[in-house]
Amino acid sequence: MPELPEVETVARGVDKRIRGDRIVQAWFASRPQTFKNAPALQAKGLTGCTILGVHRTGKHIVFELGGETRKPGNDRVKRDRRKASPAHESDAQWIVHLGMTGRLLVTGAETPVAAHTHARLDLASGRELRFVDPRRFGRLEFRNLREGSQAFQAPGAEPLTIEAGAFAELFRGRRTPIKAALLNQSLLAGVGNIYADESLFRAGLRPQRQAGRLSAAELERLRLGLREILEQAIRLGGSSVSDYVDADGERGFFQLEHCVYQRTGEPCRRCQKAIRRVELAGRGTHYCPVCQR
DNA sequence: ACAGGCTCCTGCAGGC
DNA sequence: TGCCTGCAGGAGCCTG
């Protein structure tokens, strides 16, 4: 299931492959829940656009697009994906959320179309960008920034760069369990079930603890633990970047050794006590009863 | 404003 | 072996 590190890896892989390419035709299935605005509108908007760059914001993949008249290699192309300035220079954006099972594939035109393919973009290079999503929790949205749409912004803060004070402020006064708060995308954008559990283990905190009652020191352990685990996962994902958007691509993430996630009953890597599982915020939640207090 | 529960959807694991 | 049930989860929506 794609969370911040997986989405980052996909965005980098897609960017590397199709930056500068042009969309000559777009085909969308008619599955209404997959599209935040009408598939016909998305197909029309995307056709003729040049892909200036692809980057990640929270769990969303954002395609920065230039209008039909713009040439590839134009000097207005955004070169640094990390400096996502609010003053967007692109004419339009295509925003992809992978949900649970969404995949973006760059394929040859002759590659057989997989089941559950909901969108196909024909590129000037002869390749195709395909969106495949069996469970259909993914979402696609087109925004024309020249016709009044706002540039996409994740609702929550970026966990890789948020500073100590701002991080603590997110949780102040919240009575909800810290695990639920971590999953709340309007607070932090990009944390899902795996990295919520793993970061709480790193910080030595019980997932049930009330978010607003954590001390400054505990919150700082959590902020740093979360950042470390995300950065580590991005590095591991990075080892398979070149394959990830291909059919067999997810190999890189198997290298990530989970400490608690889906290890119910197995010995804690730190103290050997059996990992416990509870349900919190409707999600399976895993922790070590000794190491997490 | 906040918190918690329900819903969507399909593949897969587990049980008999 | 094969069928059936239930579980997994991101986020939007509804209710309290």
mmCIF file of C-alpha atoms (C1' of nucleotides) in Angstrom:
data_model
loop_
_atom_site.group_PDB
_atom_site.id
_atom_site.type_symbol
_atom_site.label_atom_id
_atom_site.label_comp_id
_atom_site.label_asym_id
_atom_site.label_seq_id
_atom_site.Cartn_x
_atom_site.Cartn_y
_atom_site.Cartn_z
ATOM 1 C CA MET A 1 0.000 0.000 0.000
ATOM 2 C CA PRO A 2 1.558 3.215 -1.100
ATOM 3 C CA GLU A 3 2.455 5.725 1.573
ATOM 4 C CA LEU A 4 4.838 8.657 1.365
ATOM 5 C CA PRO A 5 8.028 6.700 0.497
ATOM 6 C CA GLU A 6 6.324 4.549 -2.134
ATOM 7 C CA VAL A 7 4.579 7.551 -3.677
ATOM 8 C CA GLU A 8 7.876 9.450 -3.697
ATOM 9 C CA THR A 9 9.540 6.528 -5.463
ATOM 10 C CA VAL A 10 6.786 6.258 -8.055
ATOM 11 C CA ALA A 11 6.834 10.010 -8.683
ATOM 12 C CA ARG A 12 10.614 10.006 -9.168
ATOM 13 C CA GLY A 13 10.465 6.994 -11.465
ATOM 14 C CA VAL A 14 7.712 8.455 -13.609
ATOM 15 C CA ASP A 15 9.412 11.851 -13.703
ATOM 16 C CA LYS A 16 12.671 10.299 -14.844
ATOM 17 C CA ARG A 17 10.950 8.419 -17.631
ATOM 18 C CA ILE A 18 8.451 10.812 -19.118
ATOM 19 C CA ARG A 19 9.523 14.354 -18.223
ATOM 20 C CA GLY A 20 9.487 16.374 -21.415
ATOM 21 C CA ASP A 21 7.235 13.911 -23.214
ATOM 22 C CA ARG A 22 3.934 15.070 -24.690
ATOM 23 C CA ILE A 23 0.481 13.591 -24.329
ATOM 24 C CA VAL A 24 -0.984 13.032 -27.781
ATOM 25 C CA GLN A 25 -4.132 11.225 -26.740
ATOM 26 C CA ALA A 26 -5.876 10.218 -23.530
ATOM 27 C CA TRP A 27 -8.301 7.408 -22.823
ATOM 28 C CA PHE A 28 -10.307 7.084 -19.626
ATOM 29 C CA ALA A 29 -12.605 4.334 -18.422
ATOM 30 C CA SER A 30 -16.025 5.349 -17.200
ATOM 31 C CA ARG A 31 -15.695 4.420 -13.551
ATOM 32 C CA PRO A 32 -17.107 7.484 -11.858
ATOM 33 C CA GLN A 33 -15.614 7.023 -8.391
ATOM 34 C CA THR A 34 -12.082 6.978 -9.772
ATOM 35 C CA PHE A 35 -12.355 10.536 -11.071
ATOM 36 C CA LYS A 36 -12.653 13.703 -9.036
ATOM 37 C CA ASN A 37 -13.799 15.486 -12.176
ATOM 38 C CA ALA A 38 -15.315 14.068 -15.334
ATOM 39 C CA PRO A 39 -13.108 11.644 -17.282
ATOM 40 C CA ALA A 40 -14.045 13.365 -20.559
ATOM 41 C CA LEU A 41 -12.895 16.701 -19.144
ATOM 42 C CA GLN A 42 -9.628 15.132 -17.964
ATOM 43 C CA ALA A 43 -8.950 13.502 -21.319
ATOM 44 C CA LYS A 44 -9.635 16.747 -23.181
ATOM 45 C CA GLY A 45 -7.469 18.781 -20.812
ATOM 46 C CA LEU A 46 -4.532 16.372 -20.915
ATOM 47 C CA THR A 47 -4.450 15.974 -24.685
ATOM 48 C CA GLY A 48 -1.661 18.040 -26.201
ATOM 49 C CA CYS A 49 -0.018 18.876 -22.879
ATOM 50 C CA THR A 50 3.700 18.571 -22.282
ATOM 51 C CA ILE A 51 4.814 16.920 -19.033
ATOM 52 C CA LEU A 52 7.061 19.499 -17.390
ATOM 53 C CA GLY A 53 7.720 17.415 -14.303
ATOM 54 C CA VAL A 54 6.252 14.935 -11.832
ATOM 55 C CA HIS A 55 6.559 15.255 -8.075
ATOM 56 C CA ARG A 56 5.001 14.124 -4.804
ATOM 57 C CA THR A 57 2.961 16.131 -2.309
ATOM 58 C CA GLY A 58 1.767 14.101 0.670
ATOM 59 C CA LYS A 59 0.438 10.889 -0.879
ATOM 60 C CA HIS A 60 -0.456 12.630 -4.122
ATOM 61 C CA ILE A 61 1.511 12.517 -7.363
ATOM 62 C CA VAL A 62 1.324 15.832 -9.195
ATOM 63 C CA PHE A 63 2.003 16.126 -12.922
ATOM 64 C CA GLU A 64 2.962 19.679 -13.893
ATOM 65 C CA LEU A 65 1.736 20.285 -17.415
ATOM 66 C CA GLY A 66 2.438 22.841 -20.090
ATOM 67 C CA GLY A 67 -0.189 23.877 -22.606
ATOM 68 C CA GLU A 68 -0.320 22.758 -26.219
ATOM 69 C CA THR A 69 1.824 25.573 -27.545
ATOM 70 C CA ARG A 70 4.661 24.983 -25.156
ATOM 71 C CA LYS A 71 7.678 23.070 -26.435
ATOM 72 C CA PRO A 72 9.481 20.379 -24.481
ATOM 73 C CA GLY A 73 12.752 21.481 -22.949
ATOM 74 C CA ASN A 74 11.375 24.963 -22.416
ATOM 75 C CA ASP A 75 13.292 26.986 -19.857
ATOM 76 C CA ARG A 76 10.225 27.297 -17.670
ATOM 77 C CA VAL A 77 10.419 23.617 -16.821
ATOM 78 C CA LYS A 78 10.665 23.123 -13.074
ATOM 79 C CA ARG A 79 14.063 21.605 -12.394
ATOM 80 C CA ASP A 80 13.961 21.151 -8.645
ATOM 81 C CA ARG A 81 11.054 19.037 -7.493
ATOM 82 C CA ARG A 82 11.709 19.729 -3.820
ATOM 83 C CA LYS A 83 11.106 23.441 -4.115
ATOM 84 C CA ALA A 84 7.410 23.250 -4.818
ATOM 85 C CA SER A 85 6.762 26.954 -4.903
ATOM 86 C CA PRO A 86 3.140 28.067 -4.552
ATOM 87 C CA ALA A 87 3.580 30.307 -7.594
ATOM 88 C CA HIS A 88 3.056 27.584 -10.179
ATOM 89 C CA GLU A 89 4.516 28.005 -13.583
ATOM 90 C CA SER A 90 2.597 25.197 -15.198
ATOM 91 C CA ASP A 91 -0.645 25.637 -17.105
ATOM 92 C CA ALA A 92 -2.345 22.615 -15.645
ATOM 93 C CA GLN A 93 -1.906 19.753 -13.203
ATOM 94 C CA TRP A 94 -2.927 16.131 -13.206
ATOM 95 C CA ILE A 95 -3.187 14.794 -9.680
ATOM 96 C CA VAL A 96 -2.985 11.072 -9.021
ATOM 97 C CA HIS A 97 -3.727 9.381 -5.717
ATOM 98 C CA LEU A 98 -2.810 5.689 -5.732
ATOM 99 C CA GLY A 99 -5.205 4.731 -2.945
ATOM 100 C CA MET A 100 -4.484 1.178 -1.830
ATOM 101 C CA THR A 101 -3.643 -0.625 -5.024
ATOM 102 C CA GLY A 102 -3.060 2.059 -7.650
ATOM 103 C CA ARG A 103 -0.087 1.798 -9.989
ATOM 104 C CA LEU A 104 1.341 4.073 -12.652
ATOM 105 C CA LEU A 105 3.023 2.139 -15.438
ATOM 106 C CA VAL A 106 5.149 3.435 -18.273
ATOM 107 C CA THR A 107 4.819 0.822 -20.995
ATOM 108 C CA GLY A 108 5.256 0.294 -24.684
ATOM 109 C CA ALA A 109 2.101 0.769 -26.726
ATOM 110 C CA GLU A 110 2.187 -2.928 -27.600
ATOM 111 C CA THR A 111 2.172 -4.099 -23.965
ATOM 112 C CA PRO A 112 -1.113 -5.888 -23.210
ATOM 113 C CA VAL A 113 -3.481 -3.757 -21.177
ATOM 114 C CA ALA A 114 -3.785 -5.109 -17.643
ATOM 115 C CA ALA A 115 -7.127 -5.707 -15.984
ATOM 116 C CA HIS A 116 -8.416 -2.717 -13.998
ATOM 117 C CA THR A 117 -6.700 -0.160 -16.220
ATOM 118 C CA HIS A 118 -8.657 3.076 -15.764
ATOM 119 C CA ALA A 119 -6.567 5.558 -17.735
ATOM 120 C CA ARG A 120 -4.106 5.468 -20.612
ATOM 121 C CA LEU A 121 -2.110 8.412 -21.921
ATOM 122 C CA ASP A 122 -0.461 7.995 -25.323
ATOM 123 C CA LEU A 123 2.865 9.812 -25.378
ATOM 124 C CA ALA A 124 4.669 11.374 -28.321
ATOM 125 C CA SER A 125 7.615 9.041 -27.645
ATOM 126 C CA GLY A 126 5.401 6.080 -28.519
ATOM 127 C CA ARG A 127 5.053 4.867 -24.949
ATOM 128 C CA GLU A 128 2.003 4.909 -22.722
ATOM 129 C CA LEU A 129 1.398 5.995 -19.165
ATOM 130 C CA ARG A 130 -1.243 3.750 -17.600
ATOM 131 C CA PHE A 131 -3.144 3.960 -14.353
ATOM 132 C CA VAL A 132 -4.121 0.545 -13.010
ATOM 133 C CA ASP A 133 -6.086 0.153 -9.787
ATOM 134 C CA PRO A 134 -7.943 -3.087 -8.947
ATOM 135 C CA ARG A 135 -9.532 -1.879 -5.721
ATOM 136 C CA ARG A 136 -10.393 1.533 -7.094
ATOM 137 C CA PHE A 137 -9.525 3.544 -4.022
ATOM 138 C CA GLY A 138 -7.273 5.697 -6.192
ATOM 139 C CA ARG A 139 -8.358 9.098 -7.514
ATOM 140 C CA LEU A 140 -7.529 11.122 -10.615
ATOM 141 C CA GLU A 141 -8.081 14.847 -10.979
ATOM 142 C CA PHE A 142 -7.293 17.404 -13.673
ATOM 143 C CA ARG A 143 -6.846 21.081 -12.841
ATOM 144 C CA ASN A 144 -6.568 23.802 -15.430
ATOM 145 C CA LEU A 145 -4.610 26.523 -13.645
ATOM 146 C CA ARG A 146 -5.226 28.955 -16.500
ATOM 147 C CA GLU A 147 -8.956 28.692 -16.003
ATOM 148 C CA GLY A 148 -9.191 29.496 -12.344
ATOM 149 C CA SER A 149 -8.322 26.212 -10.634
ATOM 150 C CA GLN A 150 -6.029 26.483 -7.633
ATOM 151 C CA ALA A 151 -2.722 24.654 -7.709
ATOM 152 C CA PHE A 152 -2.871 21.466 -5.666
ATOM 153 C CA GLN A 153 -1.832 21.676 -2.045
ATOM 154 C CA ALA A 154 -1.795 18.817 0.420
ATOM 155 C CA PRO A 155 -3.999 19.650 3.389
ATOM 156 C CA GLY A 156 -1.431 18.631 5.983
ATOM 157 C CA ALA A 157 2.197 19.357 6.776
ATOM 158 C CA GLU A 158 5.111 17.599 5.106
ATOM 159 C CA PRO A 159 6.560 15.068 7.610
ATOM 160 C CA LEU A 160 10.062 15.153 6.110
ATOM 161 C CA THR A 161 10.584 18.851 6.696
ATOM 162 C CA ILE A 162 8.277 19.938 9.532
ATOM 163 C CA GLU A 163 10.116 21.521 12.467
ATOM 164 C CA ALA A 164 9.776 20.688 16.148
ATOM 165 C CA GLY A 165 7.506 23.567 17.166
ATOM 166 C CA ALA A 166 5.074 23.136 14.291
ATOM 167 C CA PHE A 167 4.998 19.379 14.846
ATOM 168 C CA ALA A 168 4.077 19.739 18.517
ATOM 169 C CA GLU A 169 1.421 22.305 17.628
ATOM 170 C CA LEU A 170 -0.354 19.798 15.360
ATOM 171 C CA PHE A 171 -1.261 17.591 18.319
ATOM 172 C CA ARG A 172 -1.919 20.177 21.025
ATOM 173 C CA GLY A 173 -5.244 19.642 22.768
ATOM 174 C CA ARG A 174 -6.145 16.556 20.747
ATOM 175 C CA ARG A 175 -7.833 13.795 22.685
ATOM 176 C CA THR A 176 -7.593 11.259 19.889
ATOM 177 C CA PRO A 177 -5.002 8.454 20.099
ATOM 178 C CA ILE A 178 -1.644 9.457 18.629
ATOM 179 C CA LYS A 179 -1.976 6.655 16.072
ATOM 180 C CA ALA A 180 -5.228 8.161 14.746
ATOM 181 C CA ALA A 181 -3.674 11.636 14.685
ATOM 182 C CA LEU A 182 -0.729 10.370 12.629
ATOM 183 C CA LEU A 183 -3.143 8.945 10.063
ATOM 184 C CA ASN A 184 -5.062 12.223 9.815
ATOM 185 C CA GLN A 185 -3.930 13.659 6.483
ATOM 186 C CA SER A 186 -5.041 17.172 7.374
ATOM 187 C CA LEU A 187 -2.395 17.179 10.114
ATOM 188 C CA LEU A 188 0.478 15.331 8.425
ATOM 189 C CA ALA A 189 0.285 14.470 4.742
ATOM 190 C CA GLY A 190 1.678 11.140 3.674
ATOM 191 C CA VAL A 191 1.712 8.927 6.778
ATOM 192 C CA GLY A 192 -0.244 5.688 6.441
ATOM 193 C CA ASN A 193 -0.744 2.647 8.609
ATOM 194 C CA ILE A 194 2.702 1.082 8.196
ATOM 195 C CA TYR A 195 4.792 4.138 8.973
ATOM 196 C CA ALA A 196 2.462 5.261 11.747
ATOM 197 C CA ASP A 197 3.077 1.962 13.571
ATOM 198 C CA GLU A 198 6.792 1.890 12.788
ATOM 199 C CA SER A 199 7.422 5.483 13.855
ATOM 200 C CA LEU A 200 5.601 4.934 17.156
ATOM 201 C CA PHE A 201 7.824 1.919 17.780
ATOM 202 C CA ARG A 202 10.922 3.996 17.073
ATOM 203 C CA ALA A 203 9.724 6.664 19.439
ATOM 204 C CA GLY A 204 8.816 4.107 22.136
ATOM 205 C CA LEU A 205 5.225 5.340 22.338
ATOM 206 C CA ARG A 206 2.016 3.352 22.758
ATOM 207 C CA PRO A 207 -0.350 4.002 19.844
ATOM 208 C CA GLN A 208 -3.248 4.473 22.296
ATOM 209 C CA ARG A 209 -1.654 7.455 24.047
ATOM 210 C CA GLN A 210 -3.684 10.662 23.795
ATOM 211 C CA ALA A 211 -2.000 12.888 21.233
ATOM 212 C CA GLY A 212 -2.434 16.060 23.281
ATOM 213 C CA ARG A 213 -0.893 14.517 26.396
ATOM 214 C CA LEU A 214 2.485 13.620 24.935
ATOM 215 C CA SER A 215 5.407 15.585 26.351
ATOM 216 C CA ALA A 216 7.575 17.826 24.199
ATOM 217 C CA ALA A 217 10.383 15.268 24.439
ATOM 218 C CA GLU A 218 8.093 12.425 23.366
ATOM 219 C CA LEU A 219 6.774 14.409 20.419
ATOM 220 C CA GLU A 220 10.298 15.223 19.352
ATOM 221 C CA ARG A 221 11.240 11.525 19.481
ATOM 222 C CA LEU A 222 8.203 10.844 17.314
ATOM 223 C CA ARG A 223 9.020 13.570 14.802
ATOM 224 C CA LEU A 224 12.591 12.346 14.403
ATOM 225 C CA GLY A 225 11.605 8.663 14.384
ATOM 226 C CA LEU A 226 9.028 9.313 11.699
ATOM 227 C CA ARG A 227 11.469 11.283 9.588
ATOM 228 C CA GLU A 228 14.126 8.588 9.908
ATOM 229 C CA ILE A 229 11.839 5.741 8.948
ATOM 230 C CA LEU A 230 10.461 7.648 5.958
ATOM 231 C CA GLU A 231 13.926 8.600 4.755
ATOM 232 C CA GLN A 232 15.163 5.036 5.200
ATOM 233 C CA ALA A 233 12.199 3.700 3.256
ATOM 234 C CA ILE A 234 12.742 6.195 0.445
ATOM 235 C CA ARG A 235 16.357 5.072 0.240
ATOM 236 C CA LEU A 236 15.339 1.412 0.058
ATOM 237 C CA GLY A 237 12.614 2.179 -2.465
ATOM 238 C CA GLY A 238 15.203 4.119 -4.370
ATOM 239 C CA SER A 239 17.165 0.970 -4.955
ATOM 240 C CA SER A 240 14.418 -0.257 -7.256
ATOM 241 C CA VAL A 241 13.307 3.065 -8.721
ATOM 242 C CA SER A 242 14.128 2.007 -12.241
ATOM 243 C CA ASP A 243 11.886 -1.040 -11.957
ATOM 244 C CA TYR A 244 9.142 0.263 -9.770
ATOM 245 C CA VAL A 245 6.810 1.584 -12.418
ATOM 246 C CA ASP A 246 7.382 -1.547 -14.460
ATOM 247 C CA ALA A 247 5.268 -4.618 -14.075
ATOM 248 C CA ASP A 248 7.431 -6.332 -11.446
ATOM 249 C CA GLY A 249 8.560 -3.227 -9.691
ATOM 250 C CA GLU A 250 7.789 -3.454 -5.991
ATOM 251 C CA ARG A 251 10.885 -5.431 -5.074
ATOM 252 C CA GLY A 252 12.677 -2.571 -3.345
ATOM 253 C CA PHE A 253 10.211 -2.349 -0.512
ATOM 254 C CA PHE A 254 10.657 -5.922 0.534
ATOM 255 C CA GLN A 255 14.030 -4.845 1.852
ATOM 256 C CA LEU A 256 12.339 -2.776 4.513
ATOM 257 C CA GLU A 257 12.339 -4.773 7.724
ATOM 258 C CA HIS A 258 9.264 -3.889 9.697
ATOM 259 C CA CYS A 259 9.687 -3.890 13.461
ATOM 260 C CA VAL A 260 6.020 -4.178 14.395
ATOM 261 C CA TYR A 261 3.735 -3.835 11.383
ATOM 262 C CA GLN A 262 1.979 -7.156 10.725
ATOM 263 C CA ARG A 263 4.279 -8.978 13.117
ATOM 264 C CA THR A 264 1.564 -9.917 15.623
ATOM 265 C CA GLY A 265 2.845 -12.595 18.024
ATOM 266 C CA GLU A 266 6.375 -12.472 16.659
ATOM 267 C CA PRO A 267 9.229 -11.453 18.977
ATOM 268 C CA CYS A 268 10.116 -7.763 19.253
ATOM 269 C CA ARG A 269 13.439 -7.122 17.540
ATOM 270 C CA ARG A 270 14.582 -5.144 20.563
ATOM 271 C CA CYS A 271 13.297 -7.095 23.616
ATOM 272 C CA GLN A 272 11.911 -10.397 22.237
ATOM 273 C CA LYS A 273 8.466 -9.860 23.799
ATOM 274 C CA ALA A 274 5.548 -10.800 21.511
ATOM 275 C CA ILE A 275 4.209 -7.969 19.341
ATOM 276 C CA ARG A 276 0.570 -7.129 20.081
ATOM 277 C CA ARG A 277 -2.216 -6.161 17.744
ATOM 278 C CA VAL A 278 -5.185 -3.959 18.580
ATOM 279 C CA GLU A 279 -7.671 -2.061 16.460
ATOM 280 C CA LEU A 280 -7.411 1.709 16.578
ATOM 281 C CA ALA A 281 -9.113 4.226 14.324
ATOM 282 C CA GLY A 282 -10.492 1.228 12.452
ATOM 283 C CA ARG A 283 -7.000 0.081 11.542
ATOM 284 C CA GLY A 284 -4.866 -2.831 12.587
ATOM 285 C CA THR A 285 -2.321 -1.398 15.015
ATOM 286 C CA HIS A 286 0.841 -3.193 16.107
ATOM 287 C CA TYR A 287 3.143 -2.423 19.027
ATOM 288 C CA CYS A 288 5.560 -3.867 21.531
ATOM 289 C CA PRO A 289 4.095 -3.858 25.070
ATOM 290 C CA VAL A 290 7.542 -3.495 26.608
ATOM 291 C CA CYS A 291 9.342 -1.037 24.342
ATOM 292 C CA GLN A 292 6.348 1.267 23.850
ATOM 293 C CA ARG A 293 4.954 3.119 26.854
ATOM 294 C "C1'" DA B 1 -13.945 21.954 15.780
ATOM 295 C "C1'" DC B 2 -13.405 17.524 16.787
ATOM 296 C "C1'" DA B 3 -14.032 12.453 17.129
ATOM 297 C "C1'" DG B 4 -15.548 8.124 15.740
ATOM 298 C "C1'" DG B 5 -17.859 5.003 12.709
ATOM 299 C "C1'" DC B 6 -19.325 3.536 8.188
ATOM 300 C "C1'" DT B 7 -18.601 2.874 3.198
ATOM 301 C "C1'" DC B 8 -16.418 2.027 -1.017
ATOM 302 C "C1'" DC B 9 -13.814 -2.258 -3.746
ATOM 303 C "C1'" DT B 10 -11.379 -6.541 -4.936
ATOM 304 C "C1'" DG B 11 -7.790 -10.027 -4.064
ATOM 305 C "C1'" DC B 12 -6.306 -13.163 -1.153
ATOM 306 C "C1'" DA B 13 -5.903 -16.117 3.023
ATOM 307 C "C1'" DG B 14 -7.928 -19.290 5.941
ATOM 308 C "C1'" DG B 15 -11.282 -22.690 7.244
ATOM 309 C "C1'" DC B 16 -14.089 -26.633 6.510
ATOM 310 C "C1'" DT C 1 -9.931 -29.589 -4.310
ATOM 311 C "C1'" DG C 2 -13.147 -25.971 -4.064
ATOM 312 C "C1'" DC C 3 -16.155 -22.945 -2.188
ATOM 313 C "C1'" DC C 4 -17.269 -19.416 1.041
ATOM 314 C "C1'" DT C 5 -16.410 -15.975 4.424
ATOM 315 C "C1'" DG C 6 -13.916 -12.285 6.190
ATOM 316 C "C1'" DC C 7 -10.261 -9.177 6.244
ATOM 317 C "C1'" DA C 8 -7.135 -5.468 4.497
ATOM 318 C "C1'" DG C 9 -7.111 -0.149 4.162
ATOM 319 C "C1'" DG C 10 -7.224 5.803 2.399
ATOM 320 C "C1'" DA C 11 -10.212 9.088 2.660
ATOM 321 C "C1'" DG C 12 -14.738 11.107 2.152
ATOM 322 C "C1'" DC C 13 -18.935 11.422 4.363
ATOM 323 C "C1'" DC C 14 -22.203 11.344 8.070
ATOM 324 C "C1'" DT C 15 -23.488 11.624 12.743
ATOM 325 C "C1'" DG C 16 -22.938 12.726 17.711
#
